[in-house]
Amino acid sequence: MARAISPKTLFEKKFDEFDFDGIWGDAFGKPEKGGVWIIYGAEKNGKTLFALKLAEFLTQYENVWYISAEEGTGKEFQANAQRAKIDPSSRKIKFSDYTEIELVKERLSKRQAPKIVFFDNMTIYNDELKNGAFRRFTSDFQNTTMIFLAHEEKKEPYTATAKLAKKLAKIYIRIEGLTAFVAGRCPGGIIAINEKTALLYHGSAIKK
């Protein structure tokens, strides 16, 4: 059983936070490091491009590992990374094709492990993370910020494990028409992934 703590102890607790600023800070606030985030949306709406922009931004704070499990690191992914303006000289971000969860665990257990991992996307990991495996995996690495990408069905994450990920997520981001709708335990807000295209898709609806 977890130890009960007093209000004084509760209020004196300190948290390791991301000190976001700019448009990221407006939407995300200063989120605590670690835990689960999820990015989901229909295909070809900008999930990977947004995730890569977020990954690039997060390299200011921690080393990032981006696992492109579905698409691989081929020509289309390369183009997305260039559109996201990933710094080609950066040593703070690494990319991988699909990597088995057991190998991910092995890497995350090492001393110099990345503290932020993107899983693009959950459909590929469905068999490895179902039947309670997702909860056990994320619980074993609570200090690692795990950002899962998922397809959607009826405007909710697709697969049952992706739905569970949203329930457990500190932050969830729905992508539609190259626009990110940020919600969860944060201020929330809207970020245009490509402002011109987003306005064409949404008209004035995305204006705050």
GROMACS .gro file of C-alpha atoms in nm:
model
  208
    1MET     CA    1   0.000   0.000   0.000
    2ALA     CA    2   0.129   0.349  -0.086
    3ARG     CA    3   0.236   0.562   0.211
    4ALA     CA    4  -0.018   0.830   0.311
    5ILE     CA    5   0.124   1.184   0.334
    6SER     CA    6   0.014   1.499   0.516
    7PRO     CA    7  -0.113   1.816   0.341
    8LYS     CA    8   0.217   1.989   0.438
    9THR     CA    9   0.421   1.715   0.271
   10LEU     CA   10   0.189   1.724  -0.029
   11PHE     CA   11   0.227   2.100  -0.073
   12GLU     CA   12   0.604   2.087  -0.029
   13LYS     CA   13   0.652   1.836  -0.309
   14LYS     CA   14   0.861   1.961  -0.601
   15PHE     CA   15   0.813   1.847  -0.956
   16ASP     CA   16   1.047   1.826  -1.252
   17GLU     CA   17   0.875   2.034  -1.522
   18PHE     CA   18   0.923   2.134  -1.883
   19ASP     CA   19   0.973   2.510  -1.880
   20PHE     CA   20   0.786   2.570  -2.206
   21ASP     CA   21   0.742   2.916  -2.354
   22GLY     CA   22   0.589   3.074  -2.663
   23ILE     CA   23   0.301   2.900  -2.839
   24TRP     CA   24   0.401   2.569  -2.679
   25GLY     CA   25   0.383   2.723  -2.333
   26ASP     CA   26   0.045   2.882  -2.409
   27ALA     CA   27  -0.110   2.544  -2.496
   28PHE     CA   28   0.091   2.302  -2.280
   29GLY     CA   29   0.178   2.519  -1.980
   30LYS     CA   30   0.470   2.377  -1.784
   31PRO     CA   31   0.389   2.004  -1.782
   32GLU     CA   32   0.555   1.765  -1.541
   33LYS     CA   33   0.816   1.544  -1.702
   34GLY     CA   34   0.737   1.174  -1.735
   35GLY     CA   35   0.411   0.995  -1.802
   36VAL     CA   36   0.204   0.940  -2.112
   37TRP     CA   37   0.096   1.183  -2.382
   38ILE     CA   38  -0.100   1.087  -2.691
   39ILE     CA   39  -0.133   1.240  -3.036
   40TYR     CA   40  -0.416   1.101  -3.249
   41GLY     CA   41  -0.614   1.179  -3.561
   42ALA     CA   42  -0.720   1.052  -3.899
   43GLU     CA   43  -0.460   0.954  -4.157
   44LYS     CA   44  -0.292   1.228  -4.362
   45ASN     CA   45  -0.398   1.509  -4.128
   46GLY     CA   46  -0.053   1.598  -3.996
   47LYS     CA   47   0.008   1.372  -3.692
   48THR     CA   48   0.365   1.283  -3.782
   49LEU     CA   49   0.455   1.637  -3.891
   50PHE     CA   50   0.320   1.778  -3.564
   51ALA     CA   51   0.497   1.507  -3.363
   52LEU     CA   52   0.826   1.587  -3.536
   53LYS     CA   53   0.785   1.960  -3.466
   54LEU     CA   54   0.713   1.877  -3.101
   55ALA     CA   55   1.012   1.642  -3.092
   56GLU     CA   56   1.238   1.915  -3.228
   57PHE     CA   57   1.107   2.158  -2.965
   58LEU     CA   58   1.158   1.903  -2.685
   59THR     CA   59   1.526   1.860  -2.771
   60GLN     CA   60   1.575   2.185  -2.580
   61TYR     CA   61   1.498   1.992  -2.261
   62GLU     CA   62   1.591   1.625  -2.301
   63ASN     CA   63   1.731   1.371  -2.544
   64VAL     CA   64   1.455   1.244  -2.772
   65TRP     CA   65   1.411   0.904  -2.936
   66TYR     CA   66   1.160   0.896  -3.222
   67ILE     CA   67   1.053   0.544  -3.325
   68SER     CA   68   0.891   0.560  -3.669
   69ALA     CA   69   0.742   0.213  -3.635
   70GLU     CA   70   0.474   0.237  -3.902
   71GLU     CA   71   0.633   0.448  -4.172
   72GLY     CA   72   0.998   0.368  -4.112
   73THR     CA   73   1.268   0.622  -4.186
   74GLY     CA   74   1.218   0.626  -4.561
   75LYS     CA   75   1.177   0.908  -4.811
   76GLU     CA   76   0.837   1.034  -4.689
   77PHE     CA   77   0.951   1.040  -4.328
   78GLN     CA   78   1.270   1.219  -4.430
   79ALA     CA   79   1.059   1.485  -4.606
   80ASN     CA   80   0.841   1.527  -4.296
   81ALA     CA   81   1.150   1.569  -4.079
   82GLN     CA   82   1.278   1.837  -4.315
   83ARG     CA   83   0.938   2.014  -4.312
   84ALA     CA   84   0.949   2.002  -3.932
   85LYS     CA   85   1.288   2.179  -3.953
   86ILE     CA   86   1.473   1.911  -3.756
   87ASP     CA   87   1.826   2.041  -3.709
   88PRO     CA   88   2.044   1.805  -3.917
   89SER     CA   89   2.339   1.862  -3.685
   90SER     CA   90   2.143   1.787  -3.365
   91ARG     CA   91   2.277   1.517  -3.133
   92LYS     CA   92   1.970   1.546  -2.910
   93ILE     CA   93   1.735   1.346  -3.129
   94LYS     CA   94   1.767   0.997  -3.277
   95PHE     CA   95   1.535   0.810  -3.514
   96SER     CA   96   1.464   0.440  -3.543
   97ASP     CA   97   1.246   0.212  -3.750
   98TYR     CA   98   1.016  -0.027  -3.561
   99THR     CA   99   1.183  -0.149  -3.244
  100GLU     CA  100   1.039  -0.433  -3.036
  101ILE     CA  101   0.909  -0.328  -2.694
  102GLU     CA  102   1.153  -0.562  -2.520
  103LEU     CA  103   1.441  -0.383  -2.695
  104VAL     CA  104   1.286  -0.045  -2.606
  105LYS     CA  105   1.280  -0.155  -2.240
  106GLU     CA  106   1.642  -0.262  -2.264
  107ARG     CA  107   1.748   0.076  -2.400
  108LEU     CA  108   1.539   0.274  -2.151
  109SER     CA  109   1.699   0.081  -1.866
  110LYS     CA  110   2.045   0.210  -1.955
  111ARG     CA  111   2.208   0.499  -1.774
  112GLN     CA  112   2.218   0.737  -2.071
  113ALA     CA  113   1.870   0.648  -2.195
  114PRO     CA  114   1.663   0.913  -2.372
  115LYS     CA  115   1.403   1.069  -2.143
  116ILE     CA  116   1.147   1.132  -2.417
  117VAL     CA  117   1.028   0.863  -2.658
  118PHE     CA  118   0.782   0.893  -2.947
  119PHE     CA  119   0.602   0.576  -3.064
  120ASP     CA  120   0.467   0.632  -3.418
  121ASN     CA  121   0.231   0.457  -3.394
  122MET     CA  122   0.031   0.244  -3.151
  123THR     CA  123  -0.131   0.022  -3.415
  124ILE     CA  124   0.207  -0.137  -3.482
  125TYR     CA  125   0.252  -0.202  -3.109
  126ASN     CA  126  -0.100  -0.330  -3.049
  127ASP     CA  127  -0.008  -0.694  -2.994
  128GLU     CA  128   0.285  -0.607  -2.767
  129LEU     CA  129   0.094  -0.360  -2.551
  130LYS     CA  130  -0.247  -0.524  -2.508
  131ASN     CA  131  -0.382  -0.720  -2.210
  132GLY     CA  132  -0.229  -0.494  -1.947
  133ALA     CA  133   0.116  -0.473  -2.105
  134PHE     CA  134   0.075  -0.100  -2.183
  135ARG     CA  135   0.006  -0.012  -1.819
  136ARG     CA  136   0.297  -0.228  -1.695
  137PHE     CA  137   0.537  -0.084  -1.954
  138THR     CA  138   0.457   0.280  -1.884
  139SER     CA  139   0.457   0.218  -1.506
  140ASP     CA  140   0.806   0.070  -1.526
  141PHE     CA  141   0.940   0.393  -1.682
  142GLN     CA  142   0.741   0.666  -1.507
  143ASN     CA  143   1.021   0.920  -1.539
  144THR     CA  144   1.030   0.884  -1.917
  145THR     CA  145   0.789   1.100  -2.115
  146MET     CA  146   0.626   0.860  -2.361
  147ILE     CA  147   0.439   1.019  -2.650
  148PHE     CA  148   0.223   0.775  -2.845
  149LEU     CA  149   0.071   0.843  -3.185
  150ALA     CA  150  -0.253   0.671  -3.281
  151HIS     CA  151  -0.501   0.660  -3.565
  152GLU     CA  152  -0.857   0.753  -3.481
  153GLU     CA  153  -1.203   0.607  -3.528
  154LYS     CA  154  -1.512   0.821  -3.467
  155LYS     CA  155  -1.282   1.099  -3.343
  156GLU     CA  156  -1.132   0.881  -3.066
  157PRO     CA  157  -0.797   0.697  -3.061
  158TYR     CA  158  -0.804   0.362  -3.239
  159THR     CA  159  -0.733   0.042  -3.080
  160ALA     CA  160  -0.845  -0.034  -2.727
  161THR     CA  161  -0.490   0.022  -2.602
  162ALA     CA  162  -0.486   0.367  -2.762
  163LYS     CA  163  -0.814   0.449  -2.586
  164LEU     CA  164  -0.654   0.340  -2.257
  165ALA     CA  165  -0.352   0.558  -2.338
  166LYS     CA  166  -0.582   0.860  -2.373
  167LYS     CA  167  -0.745   0.784  -2.036
  168LEU     CA  168  -0.404   0.767  -1.870
  169ALA     CA  169  -0.250   1.054  -2.065
  170LYS     CA  170  -0.151   1.378  -1.895
  171ILE     CA  171  -0.184   1.554  -2.230
  172TYR     CA  172  -0.373   1.452  -2.540
  173ILE     CA  173  -0.362   1.619  -2.877
  174ARG     CA  174  -0.613   1.559  -3.154
  175ILE     CA  175  -0.497   1.644  -3.504
  176GLU     CA  176  -0.736   1.751  -3.776
  177GLY     CA  177  -0.665   1.945  -4.092
  178LEU     CA  178  -0.303   2.025  -4.000
  179THR     CA  179  -0.422   2.172  -3.670
  180ALA     CA  180  -0.343   2.042  -3.321
  181PHE     CA  181  -0.610   2.065  -3.052
  182VAL     CA  182  -0.428   2.035  -2.718
  183ALA     CA  183  -0.615   1.926  -2.403
  184GLY     CA  184  -0.572   1.732  -2.080
  185ARG     CA  185  -0.389   1.843  -1.766
  186CYS     CA  186  -0.265   2.164  -1.925
  187PRO     CA  187  -0.408   2.504  -2.025
  188GLY     CA  188  -0.505   2.364  -2.366
  189GLY     CA  189  -0.518   2.544  -2.694
  190ILE     CA  190  -0.485   2.528  -3.069
  191ILE     CA  191  -0.164   2.513  -3.269
  192ALA     CA  192  -0.171   2.541  -3.648
  193ILE     CA  193   0.082   2.293  -3.788
  194ASN     CA  194   0.067   2.472  -4.122
  195GLU     CA  195  -0.123   2.795  -4.070
  196LYS     CA  196  -0.216   2.856  -4.435
  197THR     CA  197  -0.339   2.500  -4.496
  198ALA     CA  198  -0.516   2.487  -4.161
  199LEU     CA  199  -0.710   2.804  -4.243
  200LEU     CA  200  -0.811   2.657  -4.578
  201TYR     CA  201  -0.937   2.344  -4.399
  202HIS     CA  202  -1.104   2.501  -4.098
  203GLY     CA  203  -1.186   2.849  -4.226
  204SER     CA  204  -1.207   3.087  -3.930
  205ALA     CA  205  -1.301   2.809  -3.687
  206ILE     CA  206  -0.947   2.769  -3.552
  207LYS     CA  207  -0.913   3.136  -3.463
  208LYS     CA  208  -0.912   3.191  -3.086
   0.00000   0.00000   0.00000
